[in-house]
Each structure stands twice: as C-alpha cells, then as structure tokens.
Amino acid sequence: MYIRTQRALAVGVSGLTLFRTYSFMGKENLIYRPGRASGERIIETPDAELLKPLDFSFGFMSFSQSFNNSLIANYAKEYNTPVIAKEYAEFLNGRLIFSEMEKEGQEEKEYSLFATENKLIVSAIKKAEERNGYIIRLFNGQYHEDVSDVLHFNKKVVNAYYTDLKEQKVEDISFESSSIPIKSLSHCQFITVYVETE
C-alpha cells in the first residue's frame, strides 16, 4: 500500500482481511479455550469455506492529528449509517395513478432540528413513543477520553431530561433557551435524552 501525505511519502505493505474462513472448526491449541470444540481440528466445516463470490466495501481515511482530534468516530458513524429518506403514505398502493401536475416545492431544501459541537456521536433520533418530543441517543467515540457536548436546537426547548432505554425519565437536565448541555461520558458510554421543543 502506498500512502502519500503532505509531509512525506510513506511506503509499506499492509493487508486488509474482509472475509476469512476455515475448513475445520477452528485452530488447535487455543490459549484461552483449551479443550473446546472450536479448538479441535478433527471436525470439518466445509460449509464455512468461501463458496461463492462476495462483494465488500470499506472506507479509508488518513489523518495527521491524534485519533481524538481527527474526529474519526464521527466520520465512521457517517460512513456506516448514511441518512436514508423514504416517503410514507398509508393510502398508496400500486394500482393508484395520480394525474395532478407536479408543483415546485416552497419549503426549505435543508432543515436542521439541532446541531452538536461534534464531540459526542449521535447514534439515533426518533419520535418518543408516548410523548410529543424526540429521543436522542449519543455516545462517546473518543479513545479513552471523557467527553461532554451541547445540543443547539433551532427552536426553544421546553422540556428535557435523561431517560433509560424504555424512555422512562431518569434525571432532569438544566437547559437554557435552545441549548442543552450533555454531561460528560466516559469512553464507549452512551446516554439517551428526551427533548421537547415549542
């Protein structure tokens, strides 16, 4: 693999394993699983071999700063879970044909419910099950570093609190106008927030 950076030309050989199989149950003499079936070479597993062509995709990114300062976790989340929009209408089916003329939309082409300071990763946004607000889940993708963040909404916030995974209230959040400070999370920790705006 050849990587050209702004500072220097780095030359090296590297490998990326996208799919790996064995013809047997596993490797022999495993250190942490002695005597288990996964360490026996007498059990053949031909169905686990590469039986057909496979198609893979992967992302590659280079950076010159530290892992945390380069926001790698943010880019990985964006790459792995692109935003997909679908039209939803219960009354539509394949037999209906609409003959109305198309009209140019008057709504804004872009709309943002809120923005963060790119410190925590937004992993999920959904309508709350039994309330009018939104459920927002965030996690700390930094490498062994405690991180907090602030959610800046485009409307005034009228209610906000931390919830559990059942969307039950756990703890109040002190907020001002349209900004909600999120408490510090440790490495790989996540938190769920309920937010209601005007």
C-alpha positions as MATLAB code, in Angstrom:
seq = 'MYIRTQRALAVGVSGLTLFRTYSFMGKENLIYRPGRASGERIIETPDAELLKPLDFSFGFMSFSQSFNNSLIANYAKEYNTPVIAKEYAEFLNGRLIFSEMEKEGQEEKEYSLFATENKLIVSAIKKAEERNGYIIRLFNGQYHEDVSDVLHFNKKVVNAYYTDLKEQKVEDISFESSSIPIKSLSHCQFITVYVETE';
ca = [
       0.000    0.000    0.000;
       1.362    3.427   -0.925;
       0.196    6.472    1.019;
       1.203    9.984    0.021;
       0.824   12.606    2.714;
       1.585   16.311    2.758;
       4.670   15.754    4.855;
       6.258   12.657    3.404;
       5.832    9.598    1.260;
       5.159    6.552    3.377;
       5.786    3.213    1.719;
       4.728   -0.012    3.308;
       2.977   -3.303    2.800;
      -0.303   -3.850    4.552;
      -3.218   -6.253    4.350;
      -6.913   -5.884    4.966;
      -8.932   -9.020    5.696;
     -12.545   -8.657    4.579;
     -13.584  -12.312    4.851;
     -11.819  -15.263    6.451;
     -12.862  -18.890    6.789;
     -11.518  -22.249    7.948;
     -12.109  -25.777    6.659;
     -12.213  -27.020   10.237;
     -13.934  -25.953   13.436;
     -11.022  -23.766   14.479;
      -7.364  -23.531   15.337;
      -5.628  -26.025   17.567;
      -4.075  -25.238   20.937;
      -6.028  -22.084   21.629;
      -4.672  -20.352   24.718;
      -7.984  -19.161   26.113;
     -10.261  -22.029   25.036;
      -8.381  -25.289   25.586;
     -10.430  -28.408   25.010;
     -13.346  -26.575   23.377;
     -14.832  -27.693   20.058;
     -13.569  -24.514   18.424;
     -10.028  -25.695   19.006;
     -10.357  -29.158   17.505;
      -9.020  -29.896   14.053;
     -10.913  -33.164   13.650;
     -14.287  -31.504   12.965;
     -14.535  -30.476    9.332;
     -16.668  -27.443    8.403;
     -16.711  -27.306    4.579;
     -19.839  -25.110    4.538;
     -17.816  -22.353    6.199;
     -15.458  -22.065    3.239;
     -15.718  -19.435    0.542;
     -18.436  -20.959   -1.648;
     -19.322  -18.022   -3.890;
     -18.033  -14.597   -4.901;
     -18.594  -11.939   -2.241;
     -18.810   -8.170   -2.625;
     -17.354   -5.874    0.041;
     -16.935   -2.161    0.544;
     -14.799   -0.350    3.063;
     -13.761    3.185    3.863;
     -10.247    4.525    4.165;
      -9.173    7.759    5.801;
      -5.812    9.239    6.666;
      -5.195   11.928    9.256;
      -2.209   13.813   10.621;
      -3.531   14.631   14.093;
      -4.297   12.353   17.010;
      -7.209    9.937   16.805;
      -9.428   12.037   19.066;
      -8.624   15.392   17.424;
      -9.331   13.973   13.956;
     -12.939   13.052   14.871;
     -12.523    9.580   13.373;
     -15.536    8.240   15.276;
     -17.744   10.918   13.699;
     -16.615   10.042   10.173;
     -17.010    6.308   10.836;
     -20.579    6.815   12.030;
     -21.388    8.947    8.982;
     -19.877    6.364    6.622;
     -21.517    3.313    8.196;
     -25.008    4.784    8.627;
     -25.928    7.200    5.828;
     -29.219    9.055    6.167;
     -31.944    7.358    4.117;
     -35.207    9.215    3.449;
     -38.404    7.437    2.420;
     -41.825    8.775    1.546;
     -44.527    7.431    3.835;
     -48.224    7.373    2.941;
     -50.542    4.608    4.126;
     -53.166    5.141    1.396;
     -50.835    4.479   -1.543;
     -50.723    1.203   -3.416;
     -49.524    0.013   -6.809;
     -52.904    0.426   -8.534;
     -53.330    4.156   -7.927;
     -52.275    6.668  -10.576;
     -52.140   10.361   -9.717;
     -52.759   12.783  -12.568;
     -52.017   16.080  -10.769;
     -49.368   18.289  -12.252;
     -46.089   18.466  -10.404;
     -45.543   21.666   -8.460;
     -42.355   23.312   -7.377;
     -41.941   22.944   -3.613;
     -41.821   26.047   -1.457;
     -40.258   24.501    1.622;
     -36.606   24.872    2.538;
     -34.349   22.303    0.891;
     -32.408   21.828    4.108;
     -33.673   21.682    7.672;
     -31.808   21.008   10.885;
     -33.542   20.105   14.121;
     -30.369   20.598   16.134;
     -26.594   20.699   15.916;
     -23.857   19.441   18.229;
     -20.303   20.584   18.811;
     -19.041   17.312   17.227;
     -17.762   15.867   20.471;
     -20.305   13.104   21.086;
     -21.722   10.916   18.308;
     -25.452   10.970   17.582;
     -26.417    7.321   17.138;
     -30.222    7.610   16.985;
     -33.017   10.170   16.684;
     -36.658    9.144   16.873;
     -40.076   10.357   17.882;
     -40.802    9.499   21.509;
     -43.219    6.609   21.927;
     -45.702    8.231   24.311;
     -44.827   11.929   24.260;
     -44.584   14.719   21.700;
     -40.834   15.193   21.903;
     -37.804   13.404   20.471;
     -35.495   10.716   21.779;
     -31.821   11.389   21.032;
     -29.114    8.859   21.819;
     -25.450    9.898   21.945;
     -22.239    8.028   22.670;
     -18.595    8.809   23.291;
     -16.480    7.531   20.393;
     -13.226    9.064   21.606;
     -10.291    6.894   22.606;
     -10.144    6.761   26.425;
     -11.187   10.367   26.903;
     -14.179   11.730   28.817;
     -16.293   13.986   26.592;
     -19.314   16.252   27.040;
     -21.276   18.148   24.399;
     -24.011   20.720   23.841;
     -27.131   20.298   21.694;
     -28.151   23.549   19.970;
     -31.764   23.473   18.765;
     -33.318   25.799   16.195;
     -36.395   26.152   18.421;
     -36.833   26.931   22.088;
     -36.564   23.872   24.319;
     -39.467   23.487   26.746;
     -38.575   20.153   28.355;
     -35.500   17.923   28.518;
     -34.322   15.036   30.665;
     -32.232   11.870   30.559;
     -34.095    8.595   30.042;
     -33.405    4.900   30.214;
     -33.803    2.604   27.201;
     -37.528    2.325   27.952;
     -37.811    6.128   27.601;
     -38.583    6.459   31.310;
     -37.340    9.634   33.000;
     -34.109    9.146   34.937;
     -32.691   12.610   35.603;
     -33.561   16.245   34.881;
     -31.361   18.359   32.588;
     -30.769   22.043   33.247;
     -31.063   23.873   29.921;
     -31.176   27.438   28.692;
     -33.461   28.595   25.869;
     -32.459   26.390   22.915;
     -29.251   24.779   24.223;
     -28.944   21.569   26.222;
     -25.602   20.706   27.850;
     -24.898   16.965   27.911;
     -22.951   15.629   30.865;
     -19.539   14.068   30.403;
     -19.442   10.474   29.177;
     -16.546    8.072   29.546;
     -15.068    6.003   26.712;
     -17.759    3.960   24.842;
     -20.513    5.131   27.212;
     -23.875    6.215   25.766;
     -26.779    8.288   27.031;
     -30.404    8.852   25.992;
     -32.092   12.264   26.081;
     -35.728   13.268   25.755;
     -36.215   16.732   24.232;
     -39.390   18.696   23.609;
     -39.407   21.996   21.703;
     -42.013   24.685   21.031;
];
